[in-house]
């Protein structure tokens, strides 16, 4: 039996026409994870996500057909059919997609959420084109090209261009680079030059999540780099500072809606893009 093109399949909400890539493109099969400093990108099948809370603001983009998103903690808010959704940090949501997706996990310190919110909020009639542009960026590109393309599309800055941060921002950037150096908020507060209570308020204001949750997000990045280098789930968990592979898997599922073993079994590709590569590409 011949399968219908994804763009014409029925979905539980109203179908919105999109310019979709061919089903043979790699984004329809093998997951791809790109780590780019304090940002991360997922491209690939949606993998039946369970309700979860991302640690940072996340941009969800349908690459072929719209998805549905529900907000379990806001029962009066109806399930929405969307092409693009900007999900605030630490917000419980349930995303259901029948087609390939791109998730962009944003830099909490670079004002990504406000910039992207203004970009997509001011041009609702162009969301289909923006989603199609994202699909085009995702296909046949190197990891550095994908990061550069998304930064340009949404008008985001590269952290390499930032002035040296101070205070809470300096502590956040240090946690980005060395999450295991900050076993307690007291250490980060000292670096920020603040009392512990003031630091807790400051990091929550800057990132949208508490210190421990933000540090957990950055530890996930360390574990993902270990997976890229061929580590087992157990070794990746140890590299990220988790007590066991079970602890890592449970935490991963609460944060991303799937177990990391699903990515491994799907032969996910992991790439790391250093800031210098993006800055060079943008020059």
Coordinates of C-alpha atoms in Angstrom, one line a residue:
X1 CA 0.0 0.0 0.0
X2 CA 1.4 3.4 -1.0
X3 CA 1.8 5.8 1.8
X4 CA 0.3 9.3 1.3
X5 CA 2.7 12.3 1.5
X6 CA 3.0 13.6 5.0
X7 CA 1.7 17.0 4.0
X8 CA -1.7 15.5 3.0
X9 CA -2.2 13.2 6.0
X10 CA -5.1 14.0 8.4
X11 CA -4.2 15.4 11.8
X12 CA -6.4 15.8 14.8
X13 CA -6.5 19.6 14.3
X14 CA -7.1 21.6 11.2
X15 CA -4.5 20.9 8.6
X16 CA -2.4 23.9 7.7
X17 CA -0.7 23.8 4.3
X18 CA 3.1 23.9 4.5
X19 CA 5.9 23.6 2.0
X20 CA 7.4 20.3 3.1
X21 CA 10.6 18.5 2.3
X22 CA 10.6 15.2 0.5
X23 CA 10.0 12.2 2.8
X24 CA 13.3 10.7 1.7
X25 CA 15.2 13.6 3.4
X26 CA 17.3 12.5 6.4
X27 CA 15.3 14.6 8.9
X28 CA 12.5 12.1 8.5
X29 CA 14.5 9.2 9.9
X30 CA 17.6 9.5 12.0
X31 CA 17.5 11.9 15.0
X32 CA 20.2 14.6 15.1
X33 CA 21.3 16.5 18.2
X34 CA 23.5 19.6 17.9
X35 CA 25.1 21.1 21.0
X36 CA 26.1 24.7 20.5
X37 CA 27.3 26.3 23.6
X38 CA 24.3 27.2 25.8
X39 CA 22.0 26.3 23.0
X40 CA 21.0 22.9 21.6
X41 CA 19.0 21.7 18.6
X42 CA 17.1 18.5 17.9
X43 CA 16.1 17.5 14.3
X44 CA 14.2 14.3 13.5
X45 CA 11.1 12.2 14.3
X46 CA 9.1 13.3 17.4
X47 CA 9.5 9.9 19.1
X48 CA 6.1 10.0 21.0
X49 CA 6.9 12.5 23.7
X50 CA 5.3 12.3 27.1
X51 CA 4.3 15.5 29.0
X52 CA 7.5 17.2 30.3
X53 CA 9.1 20.4 31.4
X54 CA 12.1 21.8 29.4
X55 CA 14.7 23.5 31.6
X56 CA 15.1 26.4 29.2
X57 CA 12.7 28.2 26.7
X58 CA 12.3 25.9 23.7
X59 CA 11.2 26.7 20.1
X60 CA 9.2 23.8 18.6
X61 CA 9.0 23.8 14.8
X62 CA 7.0 21.5 12.5
X63 CA 9.2 20.5 9.5
X64 CA 6.4 18.9 7.4
X65 CA 3.0 19.1 9.1
X66 CA 1.5 20.9 12.1
X67 CA 1.7 19.4 15.6
X68 CA -0.7 19.6 18.6
X69 CA 0.3 21.0 22.0
X70 CA -1.6 20.7 25.2
X71 CA -0.9 22.5 28.6
X72 CA -1.9 20.1 31.4
X73 CA -1.5 22.6 34.1
X74 CA -3.9 25.1 32.3
X75 CA -7.0 23.0 31.7
X76 CA -9.0 26.0 30.5
X77 CA -6.4 26.5 27.7
X78 CA -7.5 24.4 24.7
X79 CA -5.2 22.1 22.8
X80 CA -3.6 24.1 20.0
X81 CA -2.6 23.0 16.5
X82 CA 0.6 24.8 15.6
X83 CA 3.4 25.1 13.2
X84 CA 5.7 26.9 15.6
X85 CA 5.4 27.2 19.4
X86 CA 7.7 29.1 21.8
X87 CA 7.5 27.2 25.1
X88 CA 8.6 29.0 28.2
X89 CA 11.1 27.4 30.6
X90 CA 9.8 24.9 33.2
X91 CA 6.3 24.8 31.6
X92 CA 4.5 21.5 31.6
X93 CA 3.3 20.7 28.1
X94 CA 2.4 17.7 25.9
X95 CA 3.4 17.9 22.3
X96 CA 2.0 15.4 19.8
X97 CA 3.4 15.3 16.3
X98 CA 2.9 13.1 13.3
X99 CA 5.8 14.5 11.3
X100 CA 9.4 15.4 11.8
X101 CA 10.3 18.2 14.2
X102 CA 13.0 20.7 15.1
X103 CA 13.4 21.8 18.7
X104 CA 15.7 24.7 19.5
X105 CA 16.7 24.9 23.2
X106 CA 17.5 28.5 23.8
X107 CA 20.3 30.4 25.6
X108 CA 18.7 31.7 28.8
X109 CA 21.2 34.5 29.1
X110 CA 21.2 35.8 25.5
X111 CA 17.5 37.0 25.5
X112 CA 16.7 34.4 22.9
X113 CA 13.2 34.0 24.2
X114 CA 12.3 37.6 23.8
X115 CA 13.9 38.0 20.4
X116 CA 12.2 34.9 18.9
X117 CA 8.9 35.8 20.6
X118 CA 9.0 39.2 18.9
X119 CA 10.0 37.6 15.6
X120 CA 7.2 35.1 15.4
X121 CA 4.6 37.2 17.2
X122 CA 4.9 40.1 14.8
X123 CA 4.6 37.9 11.7
X124 CA 1.9 35.2 12.3
X125 CA 1.1 35.1 8.6
X126 CA 4.7 34.1 7.9
X127 CA 4.9 31.1 10.2
X128 CA 4.5 28.6 7.4
X129 CA 7.4 30.2 5.5
X130 CA 9.6 30.4 8.7
X131 CA 8.9 26.6 9.3
X132 CA 9.8 25.9 5.7
X133 CA 13.0 27.9 6.0
X134 CA 13.9 25.9 9.1
X135 CA 13.3 22.6 7.2
X136 CA 15.6 24.0 4.4
X137 CA 18.3 24.8 6.9
X138 CA 18.0 21.3 8.4
X139 CA 18.5 19.4 5.2
X140 CA 22.0 18.6 3.9
X141 CA 23.8 21.1 6.1
X142 CA 26.8 20.7 8.4
X143 CA 26.1 21.3 12.1
X144 CA 27.8 24.7 12.0
X145 CA 25.7 25.7 8.9
X146 CA 22.5 24.7 10.8
X147 CA 23.5 26.8 13.8
X148 CA 24.5 29.8 11.7
X149 CA 21.3 29.5 9.6
X150 CA 19.0 29.5 12.6
X151 CA 20.9 32.4 14.3
X152 CA 20.5 34.5 11.1
X153 CA 16.8 33.5 10.6
X154 CA 15.7 34.5 14.0
X155 CA 18.2 37.4 14.5
X156 CA 20.0 35.8 17.4
X157 CA 23.4 36.8 18.6
X158 CA 26.4 34.6 19.0
X159 CA 27.7 34.4 22.6
X160 CA 31.2 34.9 21.4
X161 CA 30.2 38.5 20.6
X162 CA 29.0 39.1 24.2
X163 CA 30.8 41.6 26.5
X164 CA 32.4 39.7 29.4
X165 CA 29.5 39.1 31.8
X166 CA 29.5 40.1 35.4
X167 CA 27.5 39.2 38.5
X168 CA 24.8 36.6 38.0
X169 CA 25.5 36.5 34.3
X170 CA 29.1 35.6 34.9
X171 CA 28.1 32.7 37.2
X172 CA 25.6 31.4 34.6
X173 CA 28.3 31.4 31.9
X174 CA 30.6 29.6 34.3
X175 CA 27.9 27.0 35.0
X176 CA 27.4 26.6 31.2
X177 CA 31.1 25.7 30.9
X178 CA 31.7 23.8 34.1
X179 CA 28.5 22.6 35.7
X180 CA 30.3 20.2 38.0
X181 CA 32.4 23.0 39.5
X182 CA 29.3 24.3 41.2
X183 CA 28.1 21.7 43.6
X184 CA 26.2 24.3 45.6
X185 CA 24.6 27.6 45.0
X186 CA 27.0 29.1 47.5
X187 CA 29.9 28.6 45.1
X188 CA 28.0 30.3 42.3
X189 CA 26.8 33.1 44.6
X190 CA 30.4 33.8 45.6
X191 CA 31.5 34.1 41.9
X192 CA 28.5 36.5 41.3
X193 CA 29.5 38.5 44.4
X194 CA 26.1 38.1 45.9
X195 CA 24.6 36.5 49.0
X196 CA 23.1 33.0 48.4
X197 CA 19.5 34.3 48.7
X198 CA 20.1 37.1 46.3
X199 CA 21.8 34.7 43.8
X200 CA 18.8 32.3 44.0
X201 CA 16.5 35.2 43.0
X202 CA 18.8 36.5 40.4
X203 CA 19.3 33.2 38.5
X204 CA 15.6 32.4 38.6
X205 CA 14.9 35.9 37.1
X206 CA 17.6 35.4 34.4
X207 CA 16.9 31.9 33.4
X208 CA 13.3 31.2 34.4
X209 CA 14.4 28.2 36.5
X210 CA 16.1 27.6 39.9
X211 CA 19.8 27.1 40.2
X212 CA 19.7 23.3 40.6
X213 CA 17.4 23.0 37.6
X214 CA 19.6 25.1 35.4
X215 CA 22.7 23.3 36.5
X216 CA 20.9 20.0 35.7
X217 CA 20.3 21.2 32.2
X218 CA 24.0 22.0 31.7
X219 CA 25.0 18.5 33.1
X220 CA 22.7 17.0 30.4
X221 CA 25.0 18.7 27.9
X222 CA 28.1 17.0 29.4
X223 CA 26.3 13.7 29.2
X224 CA 25.3 14.3 25.6
X225 CA 28.9 15.1 24.6
X226 CA 30.0 11.8 26.2
X227 CA 27.3 10.0 24.1
X228 CA 28.7 11.7 21.0
X229 CA 32.2 10.3 21.9
X230 CA 30.7 6.8 22.0
X231 CA 30.1 6.4 25.7
X232 CA 27.5 4.0 27.0
X233 CA 24.5 5.4 28.9
X234 CA 26.1 4.4 32.2
X235 CA 29.4 6.2 31.3
X236 CA 27.5 9.2 30.0
X237 CA 25.6 9.4 33.2
X238 CA 28.8 9.3 35.2
X239 CA 30.3 12.0 33.0
X240 CA 27.3 14.2 33.6
X241 CA 27.5 13.7 37.4
X242 CA 24.4 11.6 37.7
X243 CA 24.2 8.9 40.4
X244 CA 23.4 6.1 37.9
X245 CA 22.1 5.4 34.4
X246 CA 18.6 5.0 35.9
X247 CA 18.9 8.5 37.5
X248 CA 20.1 10.0 34.2
X249 CA 17.3 8.3 32.2
X250 CA 14.6 9.4 34.6
X251 CA 15.8 13.0 34.7
X252 CA 16.2 13.0 30.9
X253 CA 12.6 11.8 30.5
X254 CA 11.2 14.5 32.8
X255 CA 13.1 17.1 30.9
X256 CA 12.6 16.0 27.3
X257 CA 9.7 13.6 27.3
X258 CA 11.6 10.5 26.2
X259 CA 14.3 8.1 27.5
X260 CA 17.8 8.6 26.2
X261 CA 17.8 5.0 25.2
X262 CA 15.3 5.8 22.5
X263 CA 17.8 8.2 20.9
X264 CA 20.5 5.7 21.1
X265 CA 18.4 2.9 19.6
X266 CA 17.4 5.3 16.8
X267 CA 21.1 5.8 16.1
X268 CA 20.9 9.5 16.9
X269 CA 23.8 11.6 15.5
X270 CA 25.4 14.0 18.0
X271 CA 27.4 17.0 16.9
X272 CA 29.2 19.8 18.9
X273 CA 29.6 23.2 17.4
X274 CA 32.0 25.5 19.1
X275 CA 31.2 29.2 19.2
X276 CA 34.3 30.1 17.2
X277 CA 33.0 28.0 14.3
X278 CA 29.7 29.9 14.3
X279 CA 31.5 33.3 14.6
X280 CA 33.8 32.4 11.6
X281 CA 30.8 31.3 9.5
X282 CA 29.0 34.6 10.3
X283 CA 32.0 36.7 9.4

